[in-house]
Every structure is written in C-alpha cells, then in structure tokens.
XYZ file of C-alpha atoms in Angstrom:
261
model
C 21.647 12.620 12.372
C 20.054 14.676 15.043
C 18.103 17.245 12.892
C 16.586 20.770 14.855
C 12.906 20.550 13.477
C 10.608 23.370 13.620
C 7.100 22.778 13.016
C 4.323 24.959 13.563
C 0.167 23.660 13.853
C 1.861 21.517 16.802
C -0.878 21.504 19.481
C -3.080 18.885 17.443
C -3.762 16.157 14.753
C -0.640 14.863 12.563
C 1.258 18.281 13.899
C 1.264 16.533 16.789
C 2.075 13.431 16.421
C 4.972 14.202 14.476
C 6.266 16.505 16.651
C 6.549 13.886 19.654
C 7.066 10.925 16.952
C 10.348 13.258 15.843
C 11.388 13.703 19.268
C 11.637 10.053 20.094
C 13.931 9.822 17.676
C 16.105 11.820 19.318
C 15.420 14.877 16.643
C 15.156 18.835 18.487
C 11.831 19.383 18.174
C 10.429 22.982 18.064
C 6.718 22.003 18.257
C 5.189 26.097 18.461
C 0.753 25.222 18.942
C -1.728 27.809 17.964
C -3.648 28.726 22.056
C -1.784 28.695 25.920
C -4.333 25.593 26.797
C -2.342 23.367 23.737
C 0.774 24.796 25.358
C -0.579 22.806 28.786
C -1.319 19.734 27.470
C 1.088 18.553 25.150
C 3.803 19.333 27.532
C 2.531 17.694 30.140
C 1.737 14.835 26.739
C 6.428 15.214 25.945
C 6.926 14.919 29.461
C 4.464 11.092 30.071
C 6.234 9.908 26.829
C 9.834 11.426 28.700
C 10.845 13.476 25.394
C 11.769 17.019 25.676
C 9.803 19.422 23.038
C 10.191 22.724 22.601
C 6.246 24.087 23.062
C 4.774 27.574 22.893
C 2.062 29.958 22.574
C 2.792 30.819 18.295
C -0.557 31.925 16.873
C 0.881 32.295 12.943
C -1.868 34.880 12.321
C -0.417 36.841 15.359
C 3.008 39.605 13.949
C 3.955 39.005 17.675
C 3.853 35.873 18.079
C 5.873 35.177 14.507
C 8.213 37.158 16.098
C 9.845 33.809 17.824
C 10.352 32.145 14.778
C 13.591 34.656 14.677
C 14.914 33.645 17.850
C 15.576 30.090 16.904
C 18.019 28.054 15.201
C 16.583 24.911 13.064
C 17.516 22.264 9.832
C 14.074 21.525 9.249
C 10.956 23.662 8.516
C 7.440 22.459 8.420
C 4.851 24.657 7.174
C 1.711 22.629 8.828
C -0.243 24.594 10.654
C -3.472 25.022 8.954
C -7.209 25.196 9.237
C -10.091 23.769 7.827
C -14.277 24.654 7.048
C -16.329 23.010 4.635
C -19.991 24.623 2.260
C -20.988 24.413 -0.899
C -17.979 27.490 -2.739
C -21.087 28.705 -4.414
C -23.009 30.213 -0.555
C -20.295 29.434 1.074
C -20.160 32.880 3.312
C -16.673 35.573 2.024
C -15.549 35.804 6.456
C -14.911 32.117 6.329
C -13.775 32.204 3.306
C -11.209 34.199 3.213
C -9.933 33.049 6.860
C -8.957 30.070 6.143
C -6.773 32.125 4.074
C -5.556 34.087 5.833
C -4.623 30.954 8.386
C -3.168 28.646 5.556
C -1.632 30.940 3.025
C -0.794 33.685 4.072
C 0.129 32.840 7.490
C 1.404 30.189 6.305
C 3.817 32.102 3.618
C 4.560 34.743 5.474
C 6.465 32.152 8.082
C 7.891 29.731 5.270
C 9.952 33.639 4.817
C 11.083 33.787 8.083
C 12.323 30.644 7.160
C 13.680 31.523 3.663
C 15.488 34.221 4.730
C 17.205 32.462 7.830
C 18.775 29.155 5.340
C 19.602 31.376 2.291
C 22.161 32.944 5.303
C 22.984 29.743 5.913
C 22.822 27.924 2.524
C 21.322 25.193 3.250
C 17.489 23.468 5.537
C 14.201 21.835 4.512
C 10.876 24.191 4.674
C 8.077 21.248 3.625
C 4.236 22.747 3.206
C 1.490 20.458 4.259
C -0.697 19.883 2.226
C -3.688 17.680 0.693
C -4.577 15.308 -1.625
C -6.652 18.204 -1.754
C -4.133 20.485 -2.949
C -4.085 17.957 -6.076
C -7.234 16.325 -6.077
C -11.490 18.477 -5.662
C -14.302 16.912 -3.410
C -17.661 18.884 -2.742
C -18.046 21.011 -0.199
C -14.345 20.687 0.359
C -13.890 23.961 -1.809
C -12.608 26.402 0.473
C -9.939 24.354 2.182
C -8.978 22.347 -1.711
C -8.573 26.552 -2.703
C -6.287 26.717 -0.358
C -4.195 23.669 -0.323
C -3.818 24.235 -4.430
C -2.800 27.776 -3.281
C 0.082 26.243 -1.263
C 0.849 23.647 -3.722
C 1.420 27.073 -6.552
C 3.560 28.884 -3.756
C 5.719 25.090 -2.261
C 6.326 24.387 -6.581
C 7.527 27.758 -7.225
C 9.803 28.379 -4.095
C 10.928 25.523 -4.452
C 12.437 26.214 -8.220
C 13.526 30.003 -6.639
C 15.195 28.768 -3.331
C 16.724 25.889 -4.932
C 19.830 27.777 -6.206
C 20.179 28.936 -3.316
C 20.453 25.532 -1.431
C 17.525 25.987 0.490
C 14.604 22.522 -0.781
C 11.750 22.420 -0.241
C 8.978 19.388 -0.616
C 4.997 19.270 0.150
C 3.823 15.993 2.165
C 0.148 15.029 0.797
C -1.611 12.802 3.487
C -5.315 11.800 2.404
C -8.499 11.096 4.176
C -7.173 10.416 8.611
C -8.874 10.454 10.933
C -7.366 13.162 13.667
C -11.469 14.302 14.026
C -9.608 17.832 11.515
C -12.279 16.714 8.594
C -15.118 15.596 10.676
C -14.565 19.547 12.982
C -14.558 20.438 8.970
C -18.214 18.848 7.600
C -19.979 20.222 10.820
C -18.143 23.696 10.592
C -20.745 24.279 7.414
C -24.067 23.528 9.521
C -23.806 26.746 11.343
C -24.639 29.079 8.494
C -26.197 27.266 5.962
C -29.821 27.567 6.094
C -32.272 25.096 4.218
C -34.597 27.863 3.583
C -31.702 30.499 2.563
C -29.625 28.962 0.016
C -29.991 26.657 -3.146
C -27.665 24.071 -1.947
C -29.885 20.806 -1.106
C -29.046 19.613 2.341
C -29.163 15.848 1.318
C -26.870 16.417 -1.360
C -23.870 17.464 1.614
C -25.452 15.121 3.667
C -24.145 12.531 1.450
C -20.973 13.683 0.704
C -20.043 13.878 4.434
C -20.654 9.995 5.052
C -17.317 10.041 2.942
C -15.925 10.277 6.562
C -17.099 6.988 8.037
C -13.967 5.590 5.688
C -10.860 7.722 7.306
C -7.100 5.916 7.114
C -5.719 5.775 10.988
C -3.711 8.784 11.401
C -1.433 6.531 13.108
C 0.038 5.512 10.293
C 0.507 9.496 8.262
C 2.085 10.194 10.950
C 5.239 7.558 10.711
C 5.072 7.972 7.169
C 6.225 12.266 7.881
C 8.561 11.080 10.663
C 10.427 8.667 8.820
C 10.251 11.936 5.496
C 10.611 15.400 7.816
C 14.274 14.279 8.557
C 15.613 12.808 5.170
C 18.474 14.208 3.764
C 17.086 13.567 -0.097
C 12.898 12.245 -1.086
C 11.051 12.913 -3.263
C 9.436 16.748 -3.672
C 5.933 14.981 -3.598
C 4.564 12.665 -1.312
C 1.928 11.348 -0.711
C 0.398 8.840 1.897
C -1.595 5.986 1.423
C -0.381 4.399 -1.828
C -4.280 4.838 -2.567
C -4.843 8.434 -2.299
C -1.906 9.004 -4.759
C -3.255 6.884 -7.612
C -6.627 8.527 -6.763
C -4.674 13.037 -7.386
C -2.828 11.071 -10.748
C -5.787 9.376 -11.978
C -8.460 12.287 -11.200
C -5.841 15.073 -12.441
C -5.321 13.279 -15.297
C -9.267 13.231 -16.475
C -9.139 16.834 -15.862
C -6.836 16.874 -19.113
C -10.230 14.908 -21.656
C -12.698 16.614 -18.965
C -15.469 18.473 -21.507
C -18.203 20.672 -20.438
C-alpha cells in the first residue's frame, strides 16, 4: 500500500538513496534537505530518474525551517538527518561535541516530537530513528558520534513504550559501516583541531583506527534494506544490517556484562 513518508536529511547518503528508492516504489516522499544547493541537486536527480519527490530546505536546527513540518500530513516519519565527527573523547573540543548533540539528539528529538503530536492526533503513525551500529557498540575515536547515537537508542526505546498506547509505532534502523562518505568525512574532521604538540592522544593510534574505513560495505545494500523496511506495517523494533554487524553488536554488548576493569 502506498504510504506518505517524511524523511529528514535526504540531501545525501543513505537518506537520499532511500528517498529516491521509496519514490520509485510509488510512495509519496517528502524529502527535506539541509542546504539550498542540495535542493537543486536532489530535484535534478529525481527528475532524471523520473520520480516525484517533494524537496525543500529544512535545516532541523532552524526553528523557521522546522515549522514547515506542520504543513504536511504523513504516515511515516524517518528521523535521518545527522552529522558525524570523530576524535578522542578525552580531548575533543566541547564546541564540536555540543554541535553533534545539537543536531543528532536535540533537533532530532524536536522533529520526532512534531511527528508524534501529529500521529497521536490521528491515532496511528510510525517514527523511525536512523540510529547506527554506534548506538550499541563503541569504537575508539568515534566517541562523539557514538554518544549521540546511544542517546537516540534511549530516546527511541522510551518513546516506543510511551507512544504505543496511542497507536504510534517507534523503531530504529541501525546501519553498519557503509561507503557513503559520511564516515570518511568524520574521520578527517578531527585533524582540523588535533595538534601533536598539545594533545596526548597518539596520532598513530588514530591513523591506525582510520584504516578500518577501507573495508566499508556497499551503501546500495543498506539503501535497499531501508526501502524494504520503512513502509512495512509490522517489522522488528530494531533493524540492523548487514547480518554480520548485528552479530558483532550482540557479541560486544554481551562482553560488557562480564568485562572487568
């Protein structure tokens, strides 16, 4: 059945792929993006693919932009907009850390609150938070992003319990490491402020950790999983992909129960 799906952060990466793919499947897709140039770019891509997408600028940190959400009626809300930046937690500049929380947690929750009010009024609807494997697992020097996604996991699980009685579904989608460029940009960002002469974290340790980015999964597979899952009337609360990432997440979580320090 055709659904109306509102997906934030549709200007790039997995969000963009999912927005275009869902539209190709015949769903009505409302696809706001962060910046004005992304509006032009996504509209052109949709036109080239022969699909209808409702594209406009909506920076989720901007209250005026956010007010546009009130004008739309939709069945499913996908909280996908996010930014990413790496670096050692003991030394990351707090300004950078706060910015990640501003976008990935505070503004994301604000969008979900708007969707929740709409759905409660209708007595039905679904909110999907695009979390991450980083919502459950931890990786050295990915701490700022990991902290925000752990917060999203807490928000999603709590809202699921609070909204169920109103007929509103809440779920998460947790991608592994995919080659959208999102993780690579994050790894690069820390080198803007890191100074070997000032910081105690070893440059070599961070460079070694960055090498893991050489083996990322093909984003087309994750996009296909999102296109399949998002419109469903019923599915698992947490959708992790690929399966090896789900296994890794479960194993790492189990280890914490027995780990001693």
